[in-house]
Short mmCIF file of C-alpha atoms and ligand atoms in Angstrom, two decimals:
data_model
loop_
_atom_site.label_atom_id
_atom_site.label_comp_id
_atom_site.label_asym_id
_atom_site.label_seq_id
_atom_site.Cartn_x
_atom_site.Cartn_y
_atom_site.Cartn_z
CA MET M 142 -33.48 -6.05 -170.90
CA ASP M 143 -30.25 -7.74 -172.00
CA HIS M 144 -29.52 -11.15 -170.55
CA GLU M 145 -26.28 -11.69 -172.46
CA GLY M 146 -23.69 -13.14 -170.15
CA ALA M 147 -26.31 -14.26 -167.65
CA LEU M 148 -25.66 -17.76 -166.42
CA THR M 149 -28.32 -20.22 -167.46
CA PRO M 150 -28.63 -23.82 -166.29
CA ARG M 151 -27.28 -24.97 -169.64
CA GLN M 152 -24.30 -22.71 -169.95
CA GLU M 153 -22.16 -25.14 -167.97
CA ASP M 154 -22.46 -27.57 -170.92
CA ILE M 155 -20.87 -25.07 -173.32
CA GLU M 156 -17.12 -25.26 -173.87
CA ARG M 157 -16.81 -21.90 -175.61
CA ILE M 158 -18.92 -19.31 -177.38
CA LEU M 159 -18.27 -19.14 -181.12
CA LEU M 160 -20.72 -16.36 -181.98
CA SER M 161 -22.15 -13.99 -179.39
CA LYS M 162 -25.55 -12.30 -179.67
CA ALA M 163 -23.76 -9.23 -181.02
CA ASP M 164 -21.81 -11.30 -183.59
CA ILE M 165 -25.06 -12.89 -184.75
CA ALA M 166 -26.83 -9.54 -185.03
CA SER M 167 -24.02 -8.20 -187.17
CA ILE M 168 -24.07 -11.26 -189.45
CA VAL M 169 -27.85 -11.09 -189.86
CA CYS M 170 -27.64 -7.39 -190.68
CA ARG M 171 -24.99 -7.96 -193.35
CA MET M 172 -26.88 -10.87 -194.93
CA GLY M 173 -30.12 -8.88 -194.85
CA GLU M 174 -28.47 -6.09 -196.83
CA GLU M 175 -27.16 -8.54 -199.42
CA LEU M 176 -30.56 -10.18 -199.83
CA THR M 177 -32.38 -6.83 -199.98
CA LYS M 178 -30.12 -5.70 -202.81
CA ASP M 179 -30.55 -8.91 -204.81
CA TYR M 180 -34.32 -9.41 -204.33
CA ARG M 181 -35.55 -5.81 -204.29
CA ASP M 182 -38.04 -6.24 -207.11
CA SER M 183 -38.90 -9.92 -207.16
CA ASN M 184 -41.12 -10.69 -204.13
CA PRO M 185 -39.12 -13.86 -203.31
CA LEU M 186 -40.40 -16.83 -201.32
CA PHE M 187 -38.22 -17.53 -198.29
CA ILE M 188 -38.43 -21.17 -197.21
CA ALA M 189 -37.38 -22.27 -193.71
CA ILE M 190 -36.24 -25.86 -193.32
CA LEU M 191 -37.61 -27.00 -189.97
CA ARG M 192 -36.62 -27.13 -187.31
CA GLY M 193 -33.14 -25.76 -186.75
CA ALA M 194 -33.53 -22.83 -189.14
CA VAL M 195 -36.49 -21.19 -187.39
CA VAL M 196 -34.45 -18.88 -185.16
CA PHE M 197 -32.26 -17.60 -187.97
CA PHE M 198 -35.30 -17.44 -190.25
CA ALA M 199 -37.20 -15.19 -187.86
CA ASP M 200 -34.24 -12.82 -187.77
CA ILE M 201 -33.26 -12.81 -191.43
CA ILE M 202 -36.73 -12.14 -192.83
CA ARG M 203 -36.95 -9.05 -190.62
CA ALA M 204 -33.53 -7.90 -191.86
CA VAL M 205 -34.67 -7.94 -195.49
CA GLN M 206 -36.06 -4.56 -196.48
CA CYS M 207 -38.21 -5.56 -199.44
CA PRO M 208 -41.44 -7.50 -199.94
CA LEU M 209 -41.18 -11.25 -199.50
CA GLN M 210 -43.33 -14.23 -198.62
CA ILE M 211 -42.56 -17.16 -196.35
CA ASP M 212 -43.24 -20.88 -196.23
CA PHE M 213 -41.92 -23.93 -194.40
CA MET M 214 -40.68 -27.43 -195.16
CA ALA M 215 -39.74 -30.28 -192.86
CA VAL M 216 -37.53 -33.16 -193.89
CA SER M 217 -36.73 -36.41 -192.18
CA SER M 218 -33.52 -36.96 -190.32
CA TYR M 219 -32.42 -40.52 -190.78
CA GLY M 220 -29.15 -40.20 -188.91
CA SER M 221 -25.66 -40.23 -190.34
CA ALA M 222 -25.87 -43.58 -192.12
CA ALA M 223 -28.95 -42.62 -194.11
CA LYS M 224 -27.64 -39.12 -194.76
CA SER M 225 -24.61 -40.58 -196.49
CA SER M 226 -26.99 -42.51 -198.75
CA GLY M 227 -28.69 -39.24 -199.71
CA VAL M 228 -32.12 -40.41 -198.61
CA VAL M 229 -34.28 -37.47 -197.56
CA ARG M 230 -38.02 -37.66 -196.97
CA ILE M 231 -40.35 -34.67 -197.00
CA LEU M 232 -42.43 -34.61 -193.82
CA LYS M 233 -44.07 -31.25 -194.47
CA ASP M 234 -44.30 -29.74 -197.92
CA LEU M 235 -44.84 -26.15 -199.02
CA ASN M 236 -48.30 -24.61 -199.02
CA THR M 237 -47.25 -22.29 -201.85
CA PRO M 238 -46.84 -23.07 -205.58
CA ILE M 239 -43.35 -21.95 -206.64
CA GLU M 240 -43.56 -21.96 -210.43
CA GLY M 241 -41.88 -18.81 -211.73
CA ARG M 242 -40.89 -17.64 -208.23
CA ASP M 243 -37.50 -16.66 -206.86
CA ILE M 244 -36.79 -19.00 -203.95
CA VAL M 245 -34.43 -18.49 -201.02
CA ILE M 246 -33.92 -21.61 -198.93
CA VAL M 247 -32.96 -20.66 -195.38
CA GLU M 248 -30.89 -23.15 -193.39
CA ASP M 249 -29.20 -23.01 -190.03
CA ILE M 250 -26.22 -25.14 -190.99
CA LEU M 251 -24.81 -26.78 -194.07
CA ASP M 252 -22.68 -29.83 -193.38
CA THR M 253 -22.48 -32.49 -196.10
CA GLY M 254 -25.04 -30.60 -198.19
CA ILE M 255 -26.98 -33.82 -198.78
CA THR M 256 -30.23 -32.44 -197.36
CA LEU M 257 -30.15 -29.33 -199.52
CA ASN M 258 -28.91 -31.16 -202.59
CA TYR M 259 -32.02 -33.31 -202.44
CA LEU M 260 -34.34 -30.40 -201.68
CA ILE M 261 -33.01 -28.27 -204.50
CA LYS M 262 -33.56 -31.07 -207.02
CA ASN M 263 -37.07 -31.56 -205.67
CA LEU M 264 -37.92 -27.85 -205.84
CA GLU M 265 -36.33 -27.42 -209.27
CA SER M 266 -38.82 -29.93 -210.66
CA ARG M 267 -41.61 -27.48 -209.73
CA GLY M 268 -40.36 -24.81 -212.15
CA PRO M 269 -39.19 -21.88 -210.00
CA ARG M 270 -37.38 -18.98 -211.66
CA SER M 271 -34.39 -19.29 -209.34
CA ILE M 272 -33.25 -21.07 -206.17
CA GLU M 273 -30.54 -19.78 -203.85
CA ILE M 274 -29.45 -20.80 -200.35
CA ALA M 275 -28.96 -18.57 -197.34
CA ALA M 276 -27.08 -20.61 -194.74
CA PHE M 277 -26.34 -19.12 -191.37
CA LEU M 278 -23.43 -21.54 -190.91
CA VAL M 279 -21.24 -23.66 -193.13
CA LYS M 280 -19.33 -26.38 -191.34
CA ASP M 281 -15.76 -26.73 -192.53
CA VAL M 282 -14.89 -30.40 -192.36
CA PRO M 283 -11.37 -31.35 -193.52
CA GLY M 284 -11.59 -33.37 -196.72
CA GLN M 285 -15.35 -32.85 -197.10
CA ARG M 286 -16.77 -30.93 -200.02
CA SER M 287 -20.39 -29.86 -199.65
CA ALA M 288 -22.77 -31.09 -202.33
CA VAL M 289 -24.18 -27.55 -202.71
CA LEU M 290 -22.77 -24.03 -202.51
CA PRO M 291 -24.82 -21.39 -200.73
CA ARG M 292 -24.80 -17.90 -202.23
CA TYR M 293 -25.37 -16.29 -198.83
CA VAL M 294 -23.25 -17.48 -195.88
CA GLY M 295 -23.28 -16.15 -192.34
CA ALA M 296 -20.14 -17.74 -190.96
CA HIS M 297 -17.90 -20.77 -191.28
CA VAL M 298 -17.56 -22.97 -188.22
CA PRO M 299 -15.04 -25.68 -187.41
CA ASP M 300 -15.92 -29.37 -187.32
CA ALA M 301 -17.18 -29.27 -183.73
CA PHE M 302 -20.53 -29.94 -182.07
CA VAL M 303 -22.17 -26.53 -182.24
CA VAL M 304 -25.45 -25.71 -180.49
CA GLY M 305 -27.66 -22.73 -179.83
CA TYR M 306 -29.44 -20.20 -182.05
CA GLY M 307 -31.71 -23.00 -183.30
CA LEU M 308 -29.16 -25.82 -183.36
CA ASP M 309 -29.70 -28.70 -180.98
CA TYR M 310 -28.13 -31.68 -179.36
CA ASP M 311 -30.84 -34.22 -178.55
CA GLU M 312 -33.44 -31.42 -178.95
CA ARG M 313 -31.76 -29.28 -176.29
CA TYR M 314 -29.99 -25.90 -176.51
CA ARG M 315 -32.01 -24.58 -179.47
CA ASN M 316 -33.07 -21.56 -177.39
CA LEU M 317 -29.59 -20.43 -176.44
CA PRO M 318 -29.24 -16.89 -177.83
CA TYR M 319 -25.64 -17.50 -178.95
CA LEU M 320 -23.73 -20.21 -180.83
CA GLY M 321 -21.50 -22.37 -178.68
CA VAL M 322 -19.40 -25.50 -178.82
CA LEU M 323 -20.78 -28.31 -176.68
CA LYS M 324 -18.45 -29.92 -174.17
CA PRO M 325 -17.54 -33.42 -175.44
CA GLU M 326 -18.52 -35.02 -172.14
CA VAL M 327 -22.14 -33.95 -172.75
CA TYR M 328 -22.50 -36.17 -175.85
CA SER M 329 -19.85 -38.84 -175.38
C1 PRP P 21 -29.55 -30.18 -189.87
C2 PRP P 21 -29.62 -28.83 -190.58
C3 PRP P 21 -29.75 -29.23 -192.01
C4 PRP P 21 -28.98 -30.53 -192.10
C5 PRP P 21 -27.61 -30.22 -192.64
O1 PRP P 21 -30.86 -30.63 -189.63
O2 PRP P 21 -30.72 -28.07 -190.14
O3 PRP P 21 -31.10 -29.44 -192.40
O4 PRP P 21 -28.85 -31.04 -190.75
O5 PRP P 21 -26.88 -31.41 -192.79
P1 PRP P 21 -26.31 -31.87 -194.19
O6 PRP P 21 -25.74 -30.65 -194.90
O7 PRP P 21 -25.21 -32.85 -193.82
O8 PRP P 21 -27.41 -32.52 -194.99
P2 PRP P 21 -31.20 -31.81 -188.63
O9 PRP P 21 -31.32 -33.10 -189.41
O10 PRP P 21 -30.23 -31.83 -187.48
O11 PRP P 21 -32.67 -31.43 -188.12
P3 PRP P 21 -33.18 -30.14 -187.31
O12 PRP P 21 -33.08 -28.95 -188.24
O13 PRP P 21 -34.60 -30.46 -186.96
O14 PRP P 21 -32.29 -29.98 -186.09
#
């Protein structure tokens, strides 16, 4: 049963749809092929950064056609002021040792890159063989250069408040099956 286009109580808060369910499926398929090619023989560890990445994570691991393992990390969100200071705190660490492993960090969105810059340094100290980033979205902010560069990118989005497909505003909208721009009156 396909509910795409069905009106939900939250749809009235969305200004426009940036990526439809079909767009997302096509992006996931393309990224899955890239990852399958690159990690065919290495049994990589895919790490989801909670919470926003879980929806993309569930899709991308099923689009990769080679053996892999999964684990999860959660980091603190200190708000914009603390983010600019680069302070990130690990709330939930990996269950898996990563020494000698190929690591793919899976994120929903890369903005300043501060979160991932910290995480990569932290994970590098544990001696993995490699670390790459698969980011569903990269936010293009005029004048901003991300602190890290993901090897695998789903799509670039403008500097707008995007929600859905895991991304929230005030913990809402994560379960929207598409990516949309939130109406400014919802958060202003
Ligand atoms: C978002 C996103 C990244 C981070 C990106 O998480 O999932 O982890 O922000 O921002 P940055 O590139 O500027 O560091 P958020 O703190 O909103 O938490 P959530 O995943 O639980 O929604």
